Amino acid sequence: MSNPIVGLTQAGEMLDNRAGNYRIVPSGPAYCAGIVPDDGYEVVRAELHTWMPLDQAFAFIEAHLEGIGRPVQAFCGIELRVPAPLTLGDWSTFNIPYLEQLRRWGLMHENYSGVCRSNIALDLYPPKVTSLCAFSYTVPTKEKVKTFLLAGQADIGSDGKIIAEGDICLEAMRKRTLFTIDTVANTLKKLGVSWQETTRIALFHVHDIPDLWGAEVLGKIGEPIRKGVLVYRARPPIAAAEVELEARAIRQELVLSAR
């Protein structure tokens, strides 16, 4: 299979997935920062009614896309639930088969993933094995709608260092949260969109965050906060990280049953 991600645009900041009909803000090998569909396309999110072990999920995704007449390269986002946060060593090992699958599907450009991803470690009732919770893909549309997808942003800097590592006091949790908000805002800007256009914001944390709904924390998001925030008692996938934030704009969401 030839690689449909043909490289950087003239702006030098985005990748182009021509076969899948979307553009990508690259981030690293495990996931991209965000994607935005080409004109005439939109993102659809499909949630599984019953989660599926990851080793069965790729065939399910491929069959679903084939069934609706879309190429596998239309796959642009995956949401996973993991049994517990991983050490950095375990994280690297975990990524090996996942990235091999993306390469088979033509969704890697050199060492950059073309797919958004979130890996969430639930604090209550986690799965026994890493499982697929939801996935997203692009489809043609005649609607005048703006959709986009971001990967989950944890409290981990671009240098790989965890923000306020080892500290879960109120001020540290506030610092971690503000970092994720600012990072998501920066990705939105790179995609050419804004908080105003989001349809869903999700926050993952376990420890208390002071004045979470105040003007200087979630209030920084602005008017879209009136739509609410989906909050989970959960952690990012890397041990010692404590906060993760997601944002997306979706018009169509499905609930699928495993066949």
mmCIF file of C-alpha atoms in Angstrom:
data_model
loop_
_atom_site.group_PDB
_atom_site.id
_atom_site.type_symbol
_atom_site.label_atom_id
_atom_site.label_comp_id
_atom_site.label_asym_id
_atom_site.label_seq_id
_atom_site.Cartn_x
_atom_site.Cartn_y
_atom_site.Cartn_z
ATOM 1 C CA MET A 1 0.000 0.000 0.000
ATOM 2 C CA SER A 2 1.423 3.389 -0.939
ATOM 3 C CA ASN A 3 1.559 6.025 1.730
ATOM 4 C CA PRO A 4 -1.332 8.484 1.205
ATOM 5 C CA ILE A 5 0.171 11.051 3.557
ATOM 6 C CA VAL A 6 2.224 12.970 1.051
ATOM 7 C CA GLY A 7 4.118 15.270 3.362
ATOM 8 C CA LEU A 8 4.028 18.806 4.607
ATOM 9 C CA THR A 9 1.960 21.556 3.092
ATOM 10 C CA GLN A 10 3.443 24.806 1.874
ATOM 11 C CA ALA A 11 2.944 26.222 5.376
ATOM 12 C CA GLY A 12 5.370 23.612 6.610
ATOM 13 C CA GLU A 13 3.253 22.694 9.614
ATOM 14 C CA MET A 14 0.636 20.182 8.442
ATOM 15 C CA LEU A 15 0.559 16.773 6.770
ATOM 16 C CA ASP A 16 -1.949 15.912 4.074
ATOM 17 C CA ASN A 17 -3.818 12.575 4.009
ATOM 18 C CA ARG A 18 -5.222 12.724 0.488
ATOM 19 C CA ALA A 19 -6.672 9.205 0.510
ATOM 20 C CA GLY A 20 -8.457 9.848 3.811
ATOM 21 C CA ASN A 21 -9.487 13.426 2.983
ATOM 22 C CA TYR A 22 -8.044 15.248 5.978
ATOM 23 C CA ARG A 23 -5.096 17.362 7.061
ATOM 24 C CA ILE A 24 -2.980 16.748 10.113
ATOM 25 C CA VAL A 25 -1.121 18.728 12.761
ATOM 26 C CA PRO A 26 1.773 16.335 13.480
ATOM 27 C CA SER A 27 2.987 15.662 16.990
ATOM 28 C CA GLY A 28 4.973 12.437 17.198
ATOM 29 C CA PRO A 29 4.914 8.692 16.505
ATOM 30 C CA ALA A 30 2.111 7.703 18.896
ATOM 31 C CA TYR A 31 -0.477 10.251 17.777
ATOM 32 C CA CYS A 32 -0.953 13.482 15.873
ATOM 33 C CA ALA A 33 -2.095 16.639 17.649
ATOM 34 C CA GLY A 34 -5.246 17.128 15.588
ATOM 35 C CA ILE A 35 -6.941 16.716 12.228
ATOM 36 C CA VAL A 36 -9.338 18.757 10.103
ATOM 37 C CA PRO A 37 -11.242 17.311 7.103
ATOM 38 C CA ASP A 38 -10.890 18.561 3.572
ATOM 39 C CA ASP A 39 -13.696 20.649 2.079
ATOM 40 C CA GLY A 40 -16.712 18.451 1.382
ATOM 41 C CA TYR A 41 -15.924 16.027 4.216
ATOM 42 C CA GLU A 42 -16.710 15.744 7.923
ATOM 43 C CA VAL A 43 -15.611 13.672 10.903
ATOM 44 C CA VAL A 44 -17.954 10.989 12.247
ATOM 45 C CA ARG A 45 -17.404 9.483 15.711
ATOM 46 C CA ALA A 46 -18.452 5.892 16.368
ATOM 47 C CA GLU A 47 -18.671 4.703 19.984
ATOM 48 C CA LEU A 48 -18.830 1.014 20.863
ATOM 49 C CA HIS A 49 -21.726 -0.059 23.071
ATOM 50 C CA THR A 50 -19.455 -2.772 24.487
ATOM 51 C CA TRP A 51 -15.748 -2.072 24.416
ATOM 52 C CA MET A 52 -13.542 -4.392 22.389
ATOM 53 C CA PRO A 53 -9.988 -5.613 23.139
ATOM 54 C CA LEU A 54 -7.530 -3.668 21.013
ATOM 55 C CA ASP A 55 -6.167 -6.801 19.330
ATOM 56 C CA GLN A 56 -9.651 -7.341 17.818
ATOM 57 C CA ALA A 57 -10.376 -3.695 17.112
ATOM 58 C CA PHE A 58 -8.357 -3.110 13.953
ATOM 59 C CA ALA A 59 -10.289 -5.720 11.976
ATOM 60 C CA PHE A 60 -13.551 -4.263 13.297
ATOM 61 C CA ILE A 61 -12.589 -0.739 12.227
ATOM 62 C CA GLU A 62 -11.472 -1.913 8.804
ATOM 63 C CA ALA A 63 -14.695 -3.891 8.259
ATOM 64 C CA HIS A 64 -16.849 -0.942 9.346
ATOM 65 C CA LEU A 65 -15.119 1.429 6.943
ATOM 66 C CA GLU A 66 -15.340 -1.067 4.103
ATOM 67 C CA GLY A 67 -19.041 -1.532 4.856
ATOM 68 C CA ILE A 68 -19.751 2.174 4.408
ATOM 69 C CA GLY A 69 -17.558 2.503 1.332
ATOM 70 C CA ARG A 70 -14.707 4.417 2.920
ATOM 71 C CA PRO A 71 -10.990 3.582 2.592
ATOM 72 C CA VAL A 72 -9.182 2.567 5.749
ATOM 73 C CA GLN A 73 -7.159 5.784 5.398
ATOM 74 C CA ALA A 74 -10.330 7.677 6.413
ATOM 75 C CA PHE A 75 -9.628 6.453 9.960
ATOM 76 C CA CYS A 76 -8.521 9.552 11.877
ATOM 77 C CA GLY A 77 -9.070 8.992 15.608
ATOM 78 C CA ILE A 78 -9.037 6.249 18.220
ATOM 79 C CA GLU A 79 -10.091 6.341 21.869
ATOM 80 C CA LEU A 80 -8.673 3.630 24.110
ATOM 81 C CA ARG A 81 -9.217 2.643 27.728
ATOM 82 C CA VAL A 82 -6.253 1.046 29.473
ATOM 83 C CA PRO A 83 -6.171 -1.030 32.687
ATOM 84 C CA ALA A 84 -3.712 1.318 34.427
ATOM 85 C CA PRO A 85 -1.158 4.047 33.678
ATOM 86 C CA LEU A 86 2.045 2.761 32.087
ATOM 87 C CA THR A 87 5.700 3.394 32.760
ATOM 88 C CA LEU A 88 7.577 5.045 29.903
ATOM 89 C CA GLY A 89 9.167 1.687 29.072
ATOM 90 C CA ASP A 90 5.816 -0.071 28.955
ATOM 91 C CA TRP A 91 4.405 2.813 26.892
ATOM 92 C CA SER A 92 7.086 2.319 24.235
ATOM 93 C CA THR A 93 6.396 -1.415 24.127
ATOM 94 C CA PHE A 94 2.649 -0.820 23.923
ATOM 95 C CA ASN A 95 3.071 1.424 20.881
ATOM 96 C CA ILE A 96 5.015 -1.082 18.745
ATOM 97 C CA PRO A 97 2.089 -3.154 17.364
ATOM 98 C CA TYR A 98 -0.153 -0.094 17.137
ATOM 99 C CA LEU A 99 2.320 1.793 14.987
ATOM 100 C CA GLU A 100 2.933 -1.297 12.855
ATOM 101 C CA GLN A 101 -0.802 -1.329 12.105
ATOM 102 C CA LEU A 102 -0.806 2.359 11.168
ATOM 103 C CA ARG A 103 2.085 1.744 8.802
ATOM 104 C CA ARG A 104 0.201 -1.125 7.156
ATOM 105 C CA TRP A 105 -2.731 1.221 6.657
ATOM 106 C CA GLY A 106 -0.492 3.978 5.271
ATOM 107 C CA LEU A 107 -1.211 6.324 8.172
ATOM 108 C CA MET A 108 2.366 7.152 9.175
ATOM 109 C CA HIS A 109 4.583 9.771 7.569
ATOM 110 C CA GLU A 110 8.169 8.896 8.452
ATOM 111 C CA ASN A 111 7.979 8.905 12.278
ATOM 112 C CA TYR A 112 4.755 10.910 12.549
ATOM 113 C CA SER A 113 1.334 9.411 13.162
ATOM 114 C CA GLY A 114 -1.593 10.698 11.128
ATOM 115 C CA VAL A 115 -4.215 9.582 13.675
ATOM 116 C CA CYS A 116 -5.508 11.298 16.832
ATOM 117 C CA ARG A 117 -5.453 9.087 19.921
ATOM 118 C CA SER A 118 -6.389 9.100 23.567
ATOM 119 C CA ASN A 119 -5.464 6.412 26.101
ATOM 120 C CA ILE A 120 -7.378 6.817 29.338
ATOM 121 C CA ALA A 121 -6.805 4.936 32.589
ATOM 122 C CA LEU A 122 -10.150 4.869 34.379
ATOM 123 C CA ASP A 123 -9.987 5.032 38.168
ATOM 124 C CA LEU A 124 -13.292 3.160 38.525
ATOM 125 C CA TYR A 125 -14.057 -0.117 36.735
ATOM 126 C CA PRO A 126 -11.127 -0.111 34.299
ATOM 127 C CA PRO A 127 -11.028 -2.791 31.590
ATOM 128 C CA LYS A 128 -8.864 -5.868 32.137
ATOM 129 C CA VAL A 129 -7.071 -5.303 28.825
ATOM 130 C CA THR A 130 -6.557 -2.257 26.619
ATOM 131 C CA SER A 131 -9.851 -1.773 24.816
ATOM 132 C CA LEU A 132 -11.360 0.258 22.006
ATOM 133 C CA CYS A 133 -13.956 2.715 23.299
ATOM 134 C CA ALA A 134 -14.569 4.766 20.141
ATOM 135 C CA PHE A 135 -13.044 5.691 16.809
ATOM 136 C CA SER A 136 -13.499 8.426 14.217
ATOM 137 C CA TYR A 137 -13.275 8.709 10.456
ATOM 138 C CA THR A 138 -14.081 11.084 7.607
ATOM 139 C CA VAL A 139 -17.035 10.843 5.232
ATOM 140 C CA PRO A 140 -18.278 12.985 2.344
ATOM 141 C CA THR A 141 -20.882 15.589 3.255
ATOM 142 C CA LYS A 142 -23.033 18.170 1.517
ATOM 143 C CA GLU A 143 -23.713 19.930 4.799
ATOM 144 C CA LYS A 144 -22.061 23.250 5.572
ATOM 145 C CA VAL A 145 -20.472 21.990 8.758
ATOM 146 C CA LYS A 146 -17.052 22.420 10.371
ATOM 147 C CA THR A 147 -15.768 19.364 12.185
ATOM 148 C CA PHE A 148 -12.368 18.512 13.623
ATOM 149 C CA LEU A 149 -10.689 16.201 16.086
ATOM 150 C CA LEU A 150 -7.860 16.555 18.594
ATOM 151 C CA ALA A 151 -5.831 13.936 20.397
ATOM 152 C CA GLY A 152 -6.079 13.885 24.164
ATOM 153 C CA GLN A 153 -3.592 16.326 25.710
ATOM 154 C CA ALA A 154 -2.020 15.191 28.954
ATOM 155 C CA ASP A 155 0.001 17.275 31.413
ATOM 156 C CA ILE A 156 3.239 16.308 29.672
ATOM 157 C CA GLY A 157 5.455 18.833 27.902
ATOM 158 C CA SER A 158 6.897 18.489 24.417
ATOM 159 C CA ASP A 159 10.180 17.539 26.101
ATOM 160 C CA GLY A 160 8.500 14.494 27.650
ATOM 161 C CA LYS A 161 8.611 15.906 31.160
ATOM 162 C CA ILE A 162 5.504 15.683 33.318
ATOM 163 C CA ILE A 163 4.224 19.012 34.590
ATOM 164 C CA ALA A 164 4.645 19.304 38.388
ATOM 165 C CA GLU A 165 5.724 15.656 38.476
ATOM 166 C CA GLY A 166 5.250 14.005 41.851
ATOM 167 C CA ASP A 167 3.061 16.820 43.175
ATOM 168 C CA ILE A 168 -0.727 16.582 43.516
ATOM 169 C CA CYS A 169 -1.301 19.543 45.804
ATOM 170 C CA LEU A 170 -4.012 21.987 44.759
ATOM 171 C CA GLU A 171 -1.620 24.430 43.115
ATOM 172 C CA ALA A 172 0.140 21.638 41.213
ATOM 173 C CA MET A 173 -3.183 20.295 39.932
ATOM 174 C CA ARG A 174 -4.152 23.775 38.825
ATOM 175 C CA LYS A 175 -0.825 24.152 36.991
ATOM 176 C CA ARG A 176 -1.288 20.800 35.269
ATOM 177 C CA THR A 177 -4.819 21.696 34.166
ATOM 178 C CA LEU A 178 -3.862 25.101 32.824
ATOM 179 C CA PHE A 179 -1.083 23.483 30.814
ATOM 180 C CA THR A 180 -3.549 21.144 29.086
ATOM 181 C CA ILE A 181 -5.967 24.006 28.365
ATOM 182 C CA ASP A 182 -3.223 26.147 26.846
ATOM 183 C CA THR A 183 -1.880 23.243 24.784
ATOM 184 C CA VAL A 184 -5.303 22.375 23.374
ATOM 185 C CA ALA A 185 -5.876 26.062 22.555
ATOM 186 C CA ASN A 186 -2.590 26.096 20.636
ATOM 187 C CA THR A 187 -3.575 23.008 18.639
ATOM 188 C CA LEU A 188 -6.964 24.522 17.819
ATOM 189 C CA LYS A 189 -5.163 27.576 16.490
ATOM 190 C CA LYS A 190 -2.913 25.416 14.303
ATOM 191 C CA LEU A 191 -6.006 23.726 12.869
ATOM 192 C CA GLY A 192 -7.494 27.125 12.075
ATOM 193 C CA VAL A 193 -10.429 26.658 14.463
ATOM 194 C CA SER A 194 -11.363 27.826 17.972
ATOM 195 C CA TRP A 195 -12.958 26.815 21.266
ATOM 196 C CA GLN A 196 -16.125 28.483 19.962
ATOM 197 C CA GLU A 197 -16.516 25.790 17.312
ATOM 198 C CA THR A 198 -16.086 22.789 19.609
ATOM 199 C CA THR A 199 -19.061 20.558 20.342
ATOM 200 C CA ARG A 200 -17.519 18.504 23.139
ATOM 201 C CA ILE A 201 -14.803 19.105 25.721
ATOM 202 C CA ALA A 202 -13.782 16.283 28.059
ATOM 203 C CA LEU A 203 -11.617 16.432 31.181
ATOM 204 C CA PHE A 204 -9.953 13.484 32.912
ATOM 205 C CA HIS A 205 -8.622 13.761 36.467
ATOM 206 C CA VAL A 206 -8.806 12.130 39.904
ATOM 207 C CA HIS A 207 -7.400 14.664 42.368
ATOM 208 C CA ASP A 208 -9.171 17.942 43.154
ATOM 209 C CA ILE A 209 -8.482 20.955 40.951
ATOM 210 C CA PRO A 210 -9.048 24.266 42.786
ATOM 211 C CA ASP A 211 -11.623 26.669 41.343
ATOM 212 C CA LEU A 212 -11.986 24.368 38.333
ATOM 213 C CA TRP A 213 -15.022 26.210 36.990
ATOM 214 C CA GLY A 214 -13.652 29.657 37.741
ATOM 215 C CA ALA A 215 -12.701 32.328 35.232
ATOM 216 C CA GLU A 216 -8.991 31.484 35.393
ATOM 217 C CA VAL A 217 -9.294 27.724 34.726
ATOM 218 C CA LEU A 218 -12.124 26.255 32.607
ATOM 219 C CA GLY A 219 -13.496 29.768 32.296
ATOM 220 C CA LYS A 220 -10.527 30.533 30.030
ATOM 221 C CA ILE A 221 -12.298 28.518 27.352
ATOM 222 C CA GLY A 222 -14.927 31.252 27.115
ATOM 223 C CA GLU A 223 -18.564 31.030 26.066
ATOM 224 C CA PRO A 224 -18.393 27.374 24.902
ATOM 225 C CA ILE A 225 -18.108 26.383 28.567
ATOM 226 C CA ARG A 226 -21.863 26.916 28.849
ATOM 227 C CA LYS A 227 -22.271 23.661 26.905
ATOM 228 C CA GLY A 228 -20.655 21.906 29.842
ATOM 229 C CA VAL A 229 -17.616 19.653 30.106
ATOM 230 C CA LEU A 230 -17.704 15.870 30.208
ATOM 231 C CA VAL A 231 -15.691 14.902 33.299
ATOM 232 C CA TYR A 232 -14.248 11.444 33.990
ATOM 233 C CA ARG A 233 -12.558 10.101 37.103
ATOM 234 C CA ALA A 234 -9.505 8.924 35.217
ATOM 235 C CA ARG A 235 -5.862 9.584 34.428
ATOM 236 C CA PRO A 236 -3.659 9.905 31.336
ATOM 237 C CA PRO A 237 -1.859 6.746 30.188
ATOM 238 C CA ILE A 238 1.585 7.657 31.561
ATOM 239 C CA ALA A 239 2.288 7.028 35.230
ATOM 240 C CA ALA A 240 2.619 10.268 37.290
ATOM 241 C CA ALA A 241 0.536 12.277 34.792
ATOM 242 C CA GLU A 242 -2.738 13.415 36.345
ATOM 243 C CA VAL A 243 -4.779 15.541 33.912
ATOM 244 C CA GLU A 244 -5.909 15.091 30.310
ATOM 245 C CA LEU A 245 -8.133 17.270 28.135
ATOM 246 C CA GLU A 246 -9.935 16.494 24.870
ATOM 247 C CA ALA A 247 -11.793 18.719 22.412
ATOM 248 C CA ARG A 248 -13.626 18.026 19.186
ATOM 249 C CA ALA A 249 -16.338 19.269 16.833
ATOM 250 C CA ILE A 250 -18.617 16.497 15.599
ATOM 251 C CA ARG A 251 -22.052 16.585 13.941
ATOM 252 C CA GLN A 252 -22.658 12.848 13.640
ATOM 253 C CA GLU A 253 -22.067 10.343 16.457
ATOM 254 C CA LEU A 254 -22.989 6.665 16.255
ATOM 255 C CA VAL A 255 -23.218 3.826 18.755
ATOM 256 C CA LEU A 256 -22.109 0.508 17.292
ATOM 257 C CA SER A 257 -22.536 -3.054 18.501
ATOM 258 C CA ALA A 258 -19.716 -5.511 17.863
ATOM 259 C CA ARG A 259 -20.698 -8.075 15.255
#
